[in-house]
Amino acid sequence: MTKIAAIIGGGVIGGGWAARFALSGWDVTIFDPDPQAERKMNEVLANARRSLPALSEVALPLEGQITFAPTIAEAVSNADWIQESAPERLEMKHSILHDIQTHCRADALIGSSTSGFKPSELQQGAQRPAQIFVAHPFNPVYLLPLIELVGDDATTTRAHDMLTDIGMKPLKVRKEIDAHIADRFLEAVWREALWLIKDGIATTEEIDDAIRFGFGLRWGQMGLFETYRVAGGEAGMAHFIVQFGPCLQWPWTKLMDVPELTDELVTMIADQSDAQSGAHSIRELERIRDDNLVSMMRSLKGRDWGAGALLNEHDARLSAQAAPDFTKPIISVARAIPIDWTDYNGHMNESRYGQVWSDAADALMNMIGADADYIKSGLSYFTVDTHTKFLDECHAGDAITVVTHILEGTGKKLRLFHEMKNASGDVVATCNQFLLHVSLETRKSCDPAPHVAEKMATIIAAQAALPKPENT
């Protein structure tokens, strides 16, 4: 049964929430009084459709239906999850939350994207206080997985499970506190950055360089304490604290002091920021950001570390499905083309076609029982020969499927024909692939195990009535 999310407030954060839910298969209803809301939302969705699927090695669920409601009442009436993303004004949030609770189901989850207010503040005067909780995301919501959850334990436990199911990393904050966890770090860095600019020590670009070429890379995959544990060497964290702890008493920071945001300082920061990034529109900057995040997070997938490990877990959930019906064409690959698969010509590099054919063959091997356990037993298939034909281009964000035909599958020989199709069903590339079954001990060809040969024969028989591919 399709779940329904209601998004109240369709700005940058609300749009990101809508995209994350919709691309995870939820139907989404949006309320925003801004007459430009639908245009802005569609622009955010276009970026999300291009980037989020590229994080996965498998196809995302079928995109949910997105509709705009004229009132909060109509938006929330059937929703399972309601996300309030209004401006950070407590009186406004109280009014909106009252309207939501008046018209929503008693069992609906009501999350607030607030970056600073505590649940107890949001719940003042609420009909059902425990229903309202903090679900604080990070921009872009459709790519960055962290969500800080603060509120009633039973409510946030339900929210935790739903967010995990759509590939996010919910973090339940143990006690409510102003600005939760992550924004307290960001506020500290922001204060220091303002002083560095005001005192003429660094520009906006130089401060960004210090982060993106230095500790930002370390934090992106290890965080704070694991980074400092490594810095402590063999003696570990205790040694690091002993060595660097005294620095905390030195007058390095101005964390308890904030420069006055005079017109002069605001203009200085704005001018430096324009010089740094003004050559790009906001949509161009969003795409640059998204492409960089996708590439970094995909790199971490290969190491099964940090955000990459989370993505691998979510891919495994998406891949879990019923056994295929072999009387129908075999879909061996269904995915989107990630940005890091493209080259200087702006389309998918030819080396990545080889990866797609390899993934397709691996999928077929799993179907016949030549899976990871089979390989551990010392038997596998080796590719001997491939012939690829490039018929059309593939670009970043394109959805592709591969239909795999078994042309020969008796004894040691396995000959496959793969057709890569785009979202319109047009064939964009084909591959004729020949594999031999081998012993990993002798590295020589041999017959497959009986259960693999039997499964192969069963699949070939089931496929016999299907039309044969052309130009094999």
Tab-separated table of C-alpha atoms in Angstrom:
chain	number	residue	atom	x	y	z
A	1	MET	CA	0.000	0.000	0.000
A	2	THR	CA	1.454	3.381	-1.008
A	3	LYS	CA	2.286	5.696	1.873
A	4	ILE	CA	1.414	9.394	1.761
A	5	ALA	CA	3.583	12.303	2.889
A	6	ALA	CA	2.244	15.838	3.330
A	7	ILE	CA	4.775	18.643	2.959
A	8	ILE	CA	3.773	21.935	4.565
A	9	GLY	CA	6.085	24.598	3.162
A	10	GLY	CA	7.649	24.008	-0.237
A	11	GLY	CA	10.888	25.975	0.007
A	12	VAL	CA	14.390	24.531	-0.301
A	13	ILE	CA	13.945	22.167	2.664
A	14	GLY	CA	10.321	21.282	1.965
A	15	GLY	CA	11.177	20.648	-1.668
A	16	GLY	CA	14.005	18.354	-0.620
A	17	TRP	CA	11.676	16.394	1.657
A	18	ALA	CA	9.110	16.077	-1.143
A	19	ALA	CA	11.765	14.775	-3.525
A	20	ARG	CA	13.138	12.240	-1.016
A	21	PHE	CA	9.671	10.836	-0.276
A	22	ALA	CA	8.438	10.848	-3.889
A	23	LEU	CA	11.588	9.162	-5.247
A	24	SER	CA	11.232	6.551	-2.501
A	25	GLY	CA	7.795	5.589	-3.810
A	26	TRP	CA	5.586	7.701	-1.518
A	27	ASP	CA	2.731	9.830	-2.823
A	28	VAL	CA	3.311	13.449	-1.805
A	29	THR	CA	0.843	16.283	-1.211
A	30	ILE	CA	2.267	19.781	-0.887
A	31	PHE	CA	0.813	22.941	0.607
A	32	ASP	CA	2.560	26.275	0.157
A	33	PRO	CA	0.799	29.646	-0.310
A	34	ASP	CA	3.649	30.980	-2.469
A	35	PRO	CA	2.317	31.350	-6.067
A	36	GLN	CA	5.790	30.304	-7.291
A	37	ALA	CA	5.861	27.178	-5.132
A	38	GLU	CA	5.084	24.707	-7.907
A	39	ARG	CA	7.773	26.134	-10.203
A	40	LYS	CA	10.376	26.068	-7.424
A	41	MET	CA	9.373	22.562	-6.390
A	42	ASN	CA	9.654	21.244	-9.930
A	43	GLU	CA	13.171	22.675	-10.221
A	44	VAL	CA	14.234	20.947	-6.996
A	45	LEU	CA	12.616	17.704	-8.163
A	46	ALA	CA	14.464	17.896	-11.489
A	47	ASN	CA	17.790	18.046	-9.667
A	48	ALA	CA	16.758	15.241	-7.309
A	49	ARG	CA	15.650	12.966	-10.150
A	50	ARG	CA	19.078	13.473	-11.726
A	51	SER	CA	21.117	12.814	-8.586
A	52	LEU	CA	19.428	10.565	-5.984
A	53	PRO	CA	19.007	7.508	-8.277
A	54	ALA	CA	22.700	7.770	-9.153
A	55	LEU	CA	23.622	6.772	-5.591
A	56	SER	CA	22.125	3.298	-6.100
A	57	GLU	CA	23.263	0.293	-8.079
A	58	VAL	CA	19.630	-0.762	-8.400
A	59	ALA	CA	16.458	0.995	-9.501
A	60	LEU	CA	14.568	3.099	-6.976
A	61	PRO	CA	10.863	2.367	-6.436
A	62	LEU	CA	8.406	3.803	-8.940
A	63	GLU	CA	8.131	7.526	-8.228
A	64	GLY	CA	5.104	8.522	-6.189
A	65	GLN	CA	2.447	10.953	-7.361
A	66	ILE	CA	2.985	14.617	-6.433
A	67	THR	CA	0.009	16.947	-5.995
A	68	PHE	CA	-0.492	20.472	-4.643
A	69	ALA	CA	-3.309	21.093	-2.160
A	70	PRO	CA	-5.066	24.461	-1.741
A	71	THR	CA	-5.286	24.119	2.051
A	72	ILE	CA	-3.418	22.483	4.898
A	73	ALA	CA	-6.571	20.507	5.721
A	74	GLU	CA	-6.650	18.867	2.295
A	75	ALA	CA	-2.906	18.237	2.305
A	76	VAL	CA	-2.799	16.365	5.627
A	77	SER	CA	-6.146	14.544	5.791
A	78	ASN	CA	-4.817	11.153	4.613
A	79	ALA	CA	-1.102	11.559	5.329
A	80	ASP	CA	1.045	9.004	7.152
A	81	TRP	CA	3.902	11.520	7.605
A	82	ILE	CA	3.475	15.296	7.782
A	83	GLN	CA	6.582	17.477	7.529
A	84	GLU	CA	6.322	21.126	8.560
A	85	SER	CA	9.043	23.279	6.997
A	86	ALA	CA	7.768	26.786	7.700
A	87	PRO	CA	10.072	29.744	8.558
A	88	GLU	CA	11.703	29.728	12.013
A	89	ARG	CA	9.005	31.761	13.763
A	90	LEU	CA	7.475	29.968	16.719
A	91	GLU	CA	4.068	31.662	16.564
A	92	MET	CA	3.752	30.731	12.888
A	93	LYS	CA	4.713	27.139	13.602
A	94	HIS	CA	2.179	26.949	16.460
A	95	SER	CA	-0.591	28.148	14.128
A	96	ILE	CA	0.391	25.689	11.385
A	97	LEU	CA	0.753	22.748	13.785
A	98	HIS	CA	-2.664	23.522	15.291
A	99	ASP	CA	-4.172	23.508	11.804
A	100	ILE	CA	-2.407	20.244	10.994
A	101	GLN	CA	-3.600	18.460	14.141
A	102	THR	CA	-7.154	19.659	13.600
A	103	HIS	CA	-7.361	17.899	10.243
A	104	CYS	CA	-4.841	14.995	10.293
A	105	ARG	CA	-5.180	11.438	11.523
A	106	ALA	CA	-4.346	10.841	15.186
A	107	ASP	CA	-1.767	8.220	14.173
A	108	ALA	CA	0.027	10.438	11.622
A	109	LEU	CA	3.619	11.458	12.341
A	110	ILE	CA	4.167	15.234	12.456
A	111	GLY	CA	7.811	16.203	12.013
A	112	SER	CA	9.188	19.726	12.071
A	113	SER	CA	12.259	20.704	10.072
A	114	THR	CA	13.170	23.314	12.696
A	115	SER	CA	16.884	23.795	13.164
A	116	GLY	CA	16.588	25.442	16.575
A	117	PHE	CA	13.292	24.978	18.421
A	118	LYS	CA	12.901	22.175	20.934
A	119	PRO	CA	9.926	19.765	20.813
A	120	SER	CA	8.581	21.153	24.092
A	121	GLU	CA	8.403	24.591	22.457
A	122	LEU	CA	6.663	23.257	19.349
A	123	GLN	CA	4.176	21.257	21.432
A	124	GLN	CA	2.888	24.250	23.460
A	125	GLY	CA	-0.929	24.256	23.254
A	126	ALA	CA	-0.989	21.147	21.038
A	127	GLN	CA	-3.968	18.788	21.033
A	128	ARG	CA	-1.680	15.720	21.033
A	129	PRO	CA	1.803	16.896	22.113
A	130	ALA	CA	3.551	13.531	21.661
A	131	GLN	CA	2.530	13.471	17.991
A	132	ILE	CA	4.792	16.448	17.218
A	133	PHE	CA	8.553	15.952	17.069
A	134	VAL	CA	11.667	17.476	15.529
A	135	ALA	CA	12.873	15.891	12.277
A	136	HIS	CA	15.753	18.198	11.387
A	137	PRO	CA	17.290	17.470	7.941
A	138	PHE	CA	20.325	18.740	6.070
A	139	ASN	CA	20.297	20.346	2.654
A	140	PRO	CA	19.882	18.773	0.149
A	141	VAL	CA	17.434	16.508	1.953
A	142	TYR	CA	17.174	14.199	-1.063
A	143	LEU	CA	20.917	13.381	-0.899
A	144	LEU	CA	22.213	13.916	2.645
A	145	PRO	CA	20.918	11.089	4.828
A	146	LEU	CA	21.149	12.537	8.363
A	147	ILE	CA	17.923	13.454	10.160
A	148	GLU	CA	18.029	14.560	13.817
A	149	LEU	CA	14.983	13.221	15.679
A	150	VAL	CA	13.944	14.797	18.982
A	151	GLY	CA	10.739	14.084	20.881
A	152	ASP	CA	8.577	11.351	22.367
A	153	ASP	CA	10.415	8.025	22.319
A	154	ALA	CA	7.608	5.946	20.824
A	155	THR	CA	6.918	8.590	18.157
A	156	THR	CA	10.554	9.014	17.150
A	157	THR	CA	11.013	5.230	17.076
A	158	ARG	CA	8.242	4.995	14.458
A	159	ALA	CA	9.825	7.893	12.577
A	160	HIS	CA	13.233	6.205	12.777
A	161	ASP	CA	11.903	3.071	11.087
A	162	MET	CA	10.152	4.994	8.288
A	163	LEU	CA	13.215	7.121	7.564
A	164	THR	CA	15.495	4.092	7.532
A	165	ASP	CA	13.185	2.488	4.983
A	166	ILE	CA	13.749	5.397	2.565
A	167	GLY	CA	17.543	5.245	2.911
A	168	MET	CA	18.128	7.930	5.536
A	169	LYS	CA	20.236	7.963	8.717
A	170	PRO	CA	17.986	8.997	11.619
A	171	LEU	CA	19.817	10.109	14.761
A	172	LYS	CA	17.685	10.120	17.917
A	173	VAL	CA	18.882	12.963	20.156
A	174	ARG	CA	18.940	11.745	23.759
A	175	LYS	CA	17.755	15.016	25.329
A	176	GLU	CA	16.190	18.087	23.807
A	177	ILE	CA	18.577	21.022	23.498
A	178	ASP	CA	18.598	24.271	21.547
A	179	ALA	CA	19.808	23.703	17.960
A	180	HIS	CA	20.001	19.908	18.552
A	181	ILE	CA	23.469	18.457	17.763
A	182	ALA	CA	24.839	19.269	14.310
A	183	ASP	CA	23.801	22.915	14.167
A	184	ARG	CA	25.676	23.597	17.395
A	185	PHE	CA	28.880	22.630	15.558
A	186	LEU	CA	27.900	24.665	12.533
A	187	GLU	CA	27.137	27.682	14.705
A	188	ALA	CA	30.584	27.460	16.308
A	189	VAL	CA	32.319	27.358	12.920
A	190	TRP	CA	30.090	30.174	11.625
A	191	ARG	CA	31.006	32.436	14.577
A	192	GLU	CA	34.714	31.858	14.023
A	193	ALA	CA	34.332	32.492	10.276
A	194	LEU	CA	32.607	35.827	10.872
A	195	TRP	CA	35.460	36.993	13.098
A	196	LEU	CA	38.104	35.862	10.594
A	197	ILE	CA	36.432	37.960	7.888
A	198	LYS	CA	35.808	40.970	10.141
A	199	ASP	CA	39.412	40.988	11.368
A	200	GLY	CA	40.720	40.780	7.789
A	201	ILE	CA	42.399	37.417	8.327
A	202	ALA	CA	40.609	35.478	5.578
A	203	THR	CA	38.032	35.861	2.821
A	204	THR	CA	34.940	33.712	2.320
A	205	GLU	CA	36.745	31.698	-0.355
A	206	GLU	CA	39.843	31.145	1.792
A	207	ILE	CA	37.708	29.926	4.699
A	208	ASP	CA	35.848	27.546	2.372
A	209	ASP	CA	39.197	26.318	1.029
A	210	ALA	CA	40.383	25.562	4.569
A	211	ILE	CA	37.339	23.347	5.032
A	212	ARG	CA	36.992	21.628	1.644
A	213	PHE	CA	40.703	20.909	1.140
A	214	GLY	CA	41.404	20.044	4.763
A	215	PHE	CA	39.378	18.797	7.683
A	216	GLY	CA	36.109	18.711	5.701
A	217	LEU	CA	37.402	15.705	3.757
A	218	ARG	CA	38.331	13.916	6.977
A	219	TRP	CA	35.047	14.731	8.651
A	220	GLY	CA	33.108	13.573	5.591
A	221	GLN	CA	34.119	9.960	6.152
A	222	MET	CA	35.241	9.685	9.794
A	223	GLY	CA	33.587	12.490	11.707
A	224	LEU	CA	35.224	14.283	14.638
A	225	PHE	CA	36.185	11.746	17.285
A	226	GLU	CA	37.309	8.985	14.937
A	227	THR	CA	39.477	11.556	13.111
A	228	TYR	CA	41.089	12.632	16.389
A	229	ARG	CA	41.523	9.037	17.510
A	230	VAL	CA	43.681	8.470	14.421
A	231	ALA	CA	45.553	11.695	15.202
A	232	GLY	CA	46.435	10.223	18.599
A	233	GLY	CA	48.483	7.495	16.885
A	234	GLU	CA	48.980	4.101	18.474
A	235	ALA	CA	48.221	5.492	21.928
A	236	GLY	CA	44.712	6.435	20.759
A	237	MET	CA	42.242	9.037	21.967
A	238	ALA	CA	43.574	9.386	25.501
A	239	HIS	CA	46.992	10.390	24.145
A	240	PHE	CA	45.408	12.907	21.764
A	241	ILE	CA	43.507	14.580	24.612
A	242	VAL	CA	46.600	14.746	26.815
A	243	GLN	CA	48.662	16.197	23.959
A	244	PHE	CA	46.179	18.754	22.644
A	245	GLY	CA	43.892	19.302	25.644
A	246	PRO	CA	45.875	22.259	27.027
A	247	CYS	CA	45.140	24.150	23.786
A	248	LEU	CA	41.560	24.515	24.979
A	249	GLN	CA	42.825	26.972	27.593
A	250	TRP	CA	44.581	29.128	25.031
A	251	PRO	CA	42.788	32.220	23.659
A	252	TRP	CA	42.345	30.793	20.176
A	253	THR	CA	38.610	31.156	19.716
A	254	LYS	CA	35.867	33.695	20.168
A	255	LEU	CA	33.078	31.185	20.490
A	256	MET	CA	31.339	33.138	23.255
A	257	ASP	CA	31.563	36.417	21.382
A	258	VAL	CA	29.932	37.394	18.096
A	259	PRO	CA	30.940	40.316	15.861
A	260	GLU	CA	28.227	42.883	15.315
A	261	LEU	CA	26.689	42.289	11.906
A	262	THR	CA	27.041	45.879	10.753
A	263	ASP	CA	26.051	46.954	7.240
A	264	GLU	CA	29.752	47.186	6.453
A	265	LEU	CA	30.463	43.594	7.545
A	266	VAL	CA	27.394	42.224	5.756
A	267	THR	CA	28.397	44.029	2.539
A	268	MET	CA	31.979	42.756	2.853
A	269	ILE	CA	30.804	39.153	3.216
A	270	ALA	CA	28.262	39.465	0.410
A	271	ASP	CA	30.808	41.030	-1.973
A	272	GLN	CA	33.362	38.317	-1.261
A	273	SER	CA	30.736	35.624	-1.740
A	274	ASP	CA	29.664	37.151	-5.082
A	275	ALA	CA	33.295	37.241	-6.229
A	276	GLN	CA	33.706	33.619	-5.165
A	277	SER	CA	30.531	32.071	-6.606
A	278	GLY	CA	28.599	34.724	-8.505
A	279	ALA	CA	29.469	33.289	-11.924
A	280	HIS	CA	27.002	30.455	-11.290
A	281	SER	CA	23.237	30.596	-10.860
A	282	ILE	CA	21.752	28.998	-7.757
A	283	ARG	CA	20.507	26.030	-9.826
A	284	GLU	CA	23.989	25.549	-11.328
A	285	LEU	CA	25.508	25.624	-7.842
A	286	GLU	CA	22.949	23.069	-6.659
A	287	ARG	CA	23.878	20.727	-9.512
A	288	ILE	CA	27.603	21.166	-8.860
A	289	ARG	CA	26.958	20.416	-5.181
A	290	ASP	CA	24.802	17.381	-6.005
A	291	ASP	CA	27.327	15.961	-8.479
A	292	ASN	CA	30.146	16.357	-5.941
A	293	LEU	CA	28.111	14.730	-3.165
A	294	VAL	CA	27.079	11.814	-5.374
A	295	SER	CA	30.691	11.210	-6.444
A	296	MET	CA	32.024	11.347	-2.859
A	297	MET	CA	29.291	9.147	-1.433
A	298	ARG	CA	29.646	6.632	-4.263
A	299	SER	CA	33.369	6.470	-3.577
A	300	LEU	CA	32.571	5.591	0.036
A	301	LYS	CA	30.275	2.805	-1.213
A	302	GLY	CA	33.277	1.007	-2.634
A	303	ARG	CA	34.900	1.098	0.796
A	304	ASP	CA	31.616	0.199	2.566
A	305	TRP	CA	32.299	3.052	4.964
A	306	GLY	CA	30.293	5.878	6.503
A	307	ALA	CA	27.566	7.171	4.185
A	308	GLY	CA	28.665	4.554	1.637
A	309	ALA	CA	27.852	1.693	4.014
A	310	LEU	CA	24.410	3.210	4.564
A	311	LEU	CA	23.843	3.345	0.796
A	312	ASN	CA	24.920	-0.291	0.406
A	313	GLU	CA	22.425	-1.311	3.095
A	314	HIS	CA	19.664	0.603	1.323
A	315	ASP	CA	20.582	-0.960	-2.043
A	316	ALA	CA	20.235	-4.376	-0.404
A	317	ARG	CA	16.739	-3.438	0.811
A	318	LEU	CA	15.773	-2.200	-2.641
A	319	SER	CA	17.148	-5.376	-4.243
A	320	ALA	CA	15.157	-7.692	-1.978
A	321	GLN	CA	12.311	-8.874	-4.149
A	322	ALA	CA	10.366	-11.969	-5.133
A	323	ALA	CA	11.984	-14.597	-7.358
A	324	PRO	CA	11.870	-13.548	-11.038
A	325	ASP	CA	9.301	-14.980	-13.415
A	326	PHE	CA	11.459	-16.709	-16.027
A	327	THR	CA	8.599	-16.917	-18.524
A	328	LYS	CA	9.209	-13.181	-18.993
A	329	PRO	CA	12.364	-11.399	-20.245
A	330	ILE	CA	15.155	-11.397	-17.675
A	331	ILE	CA	15.821	-7.889	-16.304
A	332	SER	CA	19.374	-8.227	-15.027
A	333	VAL	CA	20.127	-4.533	-14.364
A	334	ALA	CA	17.826	-1.600	-13.561
A	335	ARG	CA	19.503	1.608	-12.407
A	336	ALA	CA	20.370	5.232	-13.165
A	337	ILE	CA	23.620	6.483	-14.709
A	338	PRO	CA	25.710	8.321	-12.055
A	339	ILE	CA	27.701	11.456	-12.828
A	340	ASP	CA	31.037	9.706	-12.217
A	341	TRP	CA	30.294	7.347	-15.136
A	342	THR	CA	30.345	10.198	-17.662
A	343	ASP	CA	33.346	11.598	-19.522
A	344	TYR	CA	34.526	14.776	-21.251
A	345	ASN	CA	31.990	14.206	-24.040
A	346	GLY	CA	29.162	14.464	-21.549
A	347	HIS	CA	27.967	10.890	-21.955
A	348	MET	CA	28.610	7.497	-20.396
A	349	ASN	CA	32.202	6.393	-20.886
A	350	GLU	CA	32.676	3.163	-22.839
A	351	SER	CA	34.477	1.510	-19.904
A	352	ARG	CA	31.263	1.739	-17.876
A	353	TYR	CA	29.381	-0.303	-20.446
A	354	GLY	CA	31.714	-3.120	-19.513
A	355	GLN	CA	30.687	-2.708	-15.879
A	356	VAL	CA	27.014	-2.868	-16.841
A	357	TRP	CA	27.584	-6.108	-18.795
A	358	SER	CA	29.547	-7.519	-15.875
A	359	ASP	CA	26.768	-6.584	-13.440
A	360	ALA	CA	24.220	-8.184	-15.775
A	361	ALA	CA	26.221	-11.419	-15.930
A	362	ASP	CA	26.614	-11.399	-12.134
A	363	ALA	CA	22.848	-11.045	-11.760
A	364	LEU	CA	22.283	-14.035	-14.069
A	365	MET	CA	24.883	-16.046	-12.152
A	366	ASN	CA	22.995	-15.391	-8.922
A	367	MET	CA	19.772	-16.512	-10.592
A	368	ILE	CA	21.244	-19.887	-11.541
A	369	GLY	CA	22.844	-20.426	-8.134
A	370	ALA	CA	26.412	-19.429	-9.028
A	371	ASP	CA	26.325	-16.950	-6.158
A	372	ALA	CA	28.834	-15.813	-3.521
A	373	ASP	CA	28.666	-19.114	-1.644
A	374	TYR	CA	29.189	-21.018	-4.889
A	375	ILE	CA	32.270	-18.941	-5.644
A	376	LYS	CA	33.588	-19.561	-2.120
A	377	SER	CA	33.280	-23.267	-2.859
A	378	GLY	CA	35.817	-22.815	-5.651
A	379	LEU	CA	33.665	-22.608	-8.783
A	380	SER	CA	32.726	-19.648	-10.958
A	381	TYR	CA	32.314	-18.288	-14.499
A	382	PHE	CA	34.993	-16.294	-16.336
A	383	THR	CA	34.237	-13.945	-19.228
A	384	VAL	CA	36.222	-15.003	-22.301
A	385	ASP	CA	34.931	-12.642	-24.973
A	386	THR	CA	32.609	-9.635	-25.331
A	387	HIS	CA	31.395	-7.655	-28.315
A	388	THR	CA	29.661	-4.341	-27.638
A	389	LYS	CA	27.654	-2.226	-30.070
A	390	PHE	CA	26.967	1.408	-29.149
A	391	LEU	CA	23.679	2.504	-30.695
A	392	ASP	CA	22.837	5.701	-28.802
A	393	GLU	CA	24.135	7.888	-25.967
A	394	CYS	CA	23.518	7.600	-22.216
A	395	HIS	CA	23.797	10.653	-19.972
A	396	ALA	CA	23.998	11.287	-16.229
A	397	GLY	CA	20.663	10.586	-14.591
A	398	ASP	CA	19.325	8.398	-17.429
A	399	ALA	CA	17.417	5.338	-16.240
A	400	ILE	CA	18.508	2.122	-17.939
A	401	THR	CA	17.473	-1.517	-17.859
A	402	VAL	CA	19.315	-4.510	-19.269
A	403	VAL	CA	17.431	-7.444	-20.745
A	404	THR	CA	19.608	-10.557	-20.724
A	405	HIS	CA	19.027	-13.471	-23.112
A	406	ILE	CA	20.671	-16.873	-22.648
A	407	LEU	CA	21.840	-17.931	-26.119
A	408	GLU	CA	23.727	-21.020	-24.900
A	409	GLY	CA	23.909	-22.600	-21.457
A	410	THR	CA	24.952	-26.230	-21.589
A	411	GLY	CA	28.072	-27.756	-20.108
A	412	LYS	CA	30.942	-25.356	-19.566
A	413	LYS	CA	29.690	-22.740	-22.007
A	414	LEU	CA	27.494	-19.759	-21.233
A	415	ARG	CA	26.696	-17.288	-23.988
A	416	LEU	CA	24.614	-14.216	-23.114
A	417	PHE	CA	23.170	-11.392	-25.160
A	418	HIS	CA	22.458	-8.176	-23.261
A	419	GLU	CA	20.251	-5.324	-24.520
A	420	MET	CA	20.595	-2.027	-22.682
A	421	LYS	CA	17.416	0.045	-22.958
A	422	ASN	CA	16.620	3.618	-21.983
A	423	ALA	CA	13.459	4.842	-20.246
A	424	SER	CA	11.645	4.983	-23.596
A	425	GLY	CA	12.415	1.314	-24.255
A	426	ASP	CA	14.884	2.046	-27.060
A	427	VAL	CA	17.986	-0.163	-27.242
A	428	VAL	CA	21.056	2.036	-26.708
A	429	ALA	CA	23.712	-0.705	-26.636
A	430	THR	CA	24.085	-4.470	-26.930
A	431	CYS	CA	26.683	-6.976	-25.824
A	432	ASN	CA	27.391	-10.530	-26.929
A	433	GLN	CA	29.205	-12.118	-23.966
A	434	PHE	CA	30.810	-15.567	-23.835
A	435	LEU	CA	31.727	-17.114	-20.470
A	436	LEU	CA	33.313	-20.391	-19.406
A	437	HIS	CA	32.685	-22.230	-16.156
A	438	VAL	CA	35.971	-22.718	-14.259
A	439	SER	CA	37.539	-24.223	-11.190
A	440	LEU	CA	39.098	-21.443	-9.106
A	441	GLU	CA	41.590	-23.961	-7.765
A	442	THR	CA	42.981	-25.120	-11.137
A	443	ARG	CA	41.968	-21.950	-13.052
A	444	LYS	CA	40.821	-24.268	-15.850
A	445	SER	CA	37.393	-24.868	-17.351
A	446	CYS	CA	35.127	-27.532	-15.897
A	447	ASP	CA	31.450	-28.478	-15.817
A	448	PRO	CA	29.222	-26.582	-13.366
A	449	ALA	CA	27.791	-28.246	-10.272
A	450	PRO	CA	24.602	-30.238	-10.949
A	451	HIS	CA	22.275	-27.784	-9.179
A	452	VAL	CA	23.595	-24.901	-11.311
A	453	ALA	CA	23.254	-26.887	-14.538
A	454	GLU	CA	19.711	-27.912	-13.573
A	455	LYS	CA	18.687	-24.341	-12.773
A	456	MET	CA	20.164	-23.168	-16.064
A	457	ALA	CA	18.181	-25.769	-17.976
A	458	THR	CA	14.983	-24.794	-16.150
A	459	ILE	CA	15.421	-21.108	-17.036
A	460	ILE	CA	16.239	-21.862	-20.680
A	461	ALA	CA	13.108	-24.016	-20.950
A	462	ALA	CA	10.961	-21.277	-19.390
A	463	GLN	CA	12.374	-18.722	-21.841
A	464	ALA	CA	11.894	-20.905	-24.921
A	465	ALA	CA	8.610	-19.298	-25.992
A	466	LEU	CA	9.992	-15.730	-25.873
A	467	PRO	CA	11.039	-13.997	-29.124
A	468	LYS	CA	14.727	-14.218	-29.886
A	469	PRO	CA	16.767	-11.013	-29.955
A	470	GLU	CA	17.815	-9.620	-33.323
A	471	ASN	CA	21.380	-9.060	-34.548
A	472	THR	CA	22.999	-11.377	-32.006
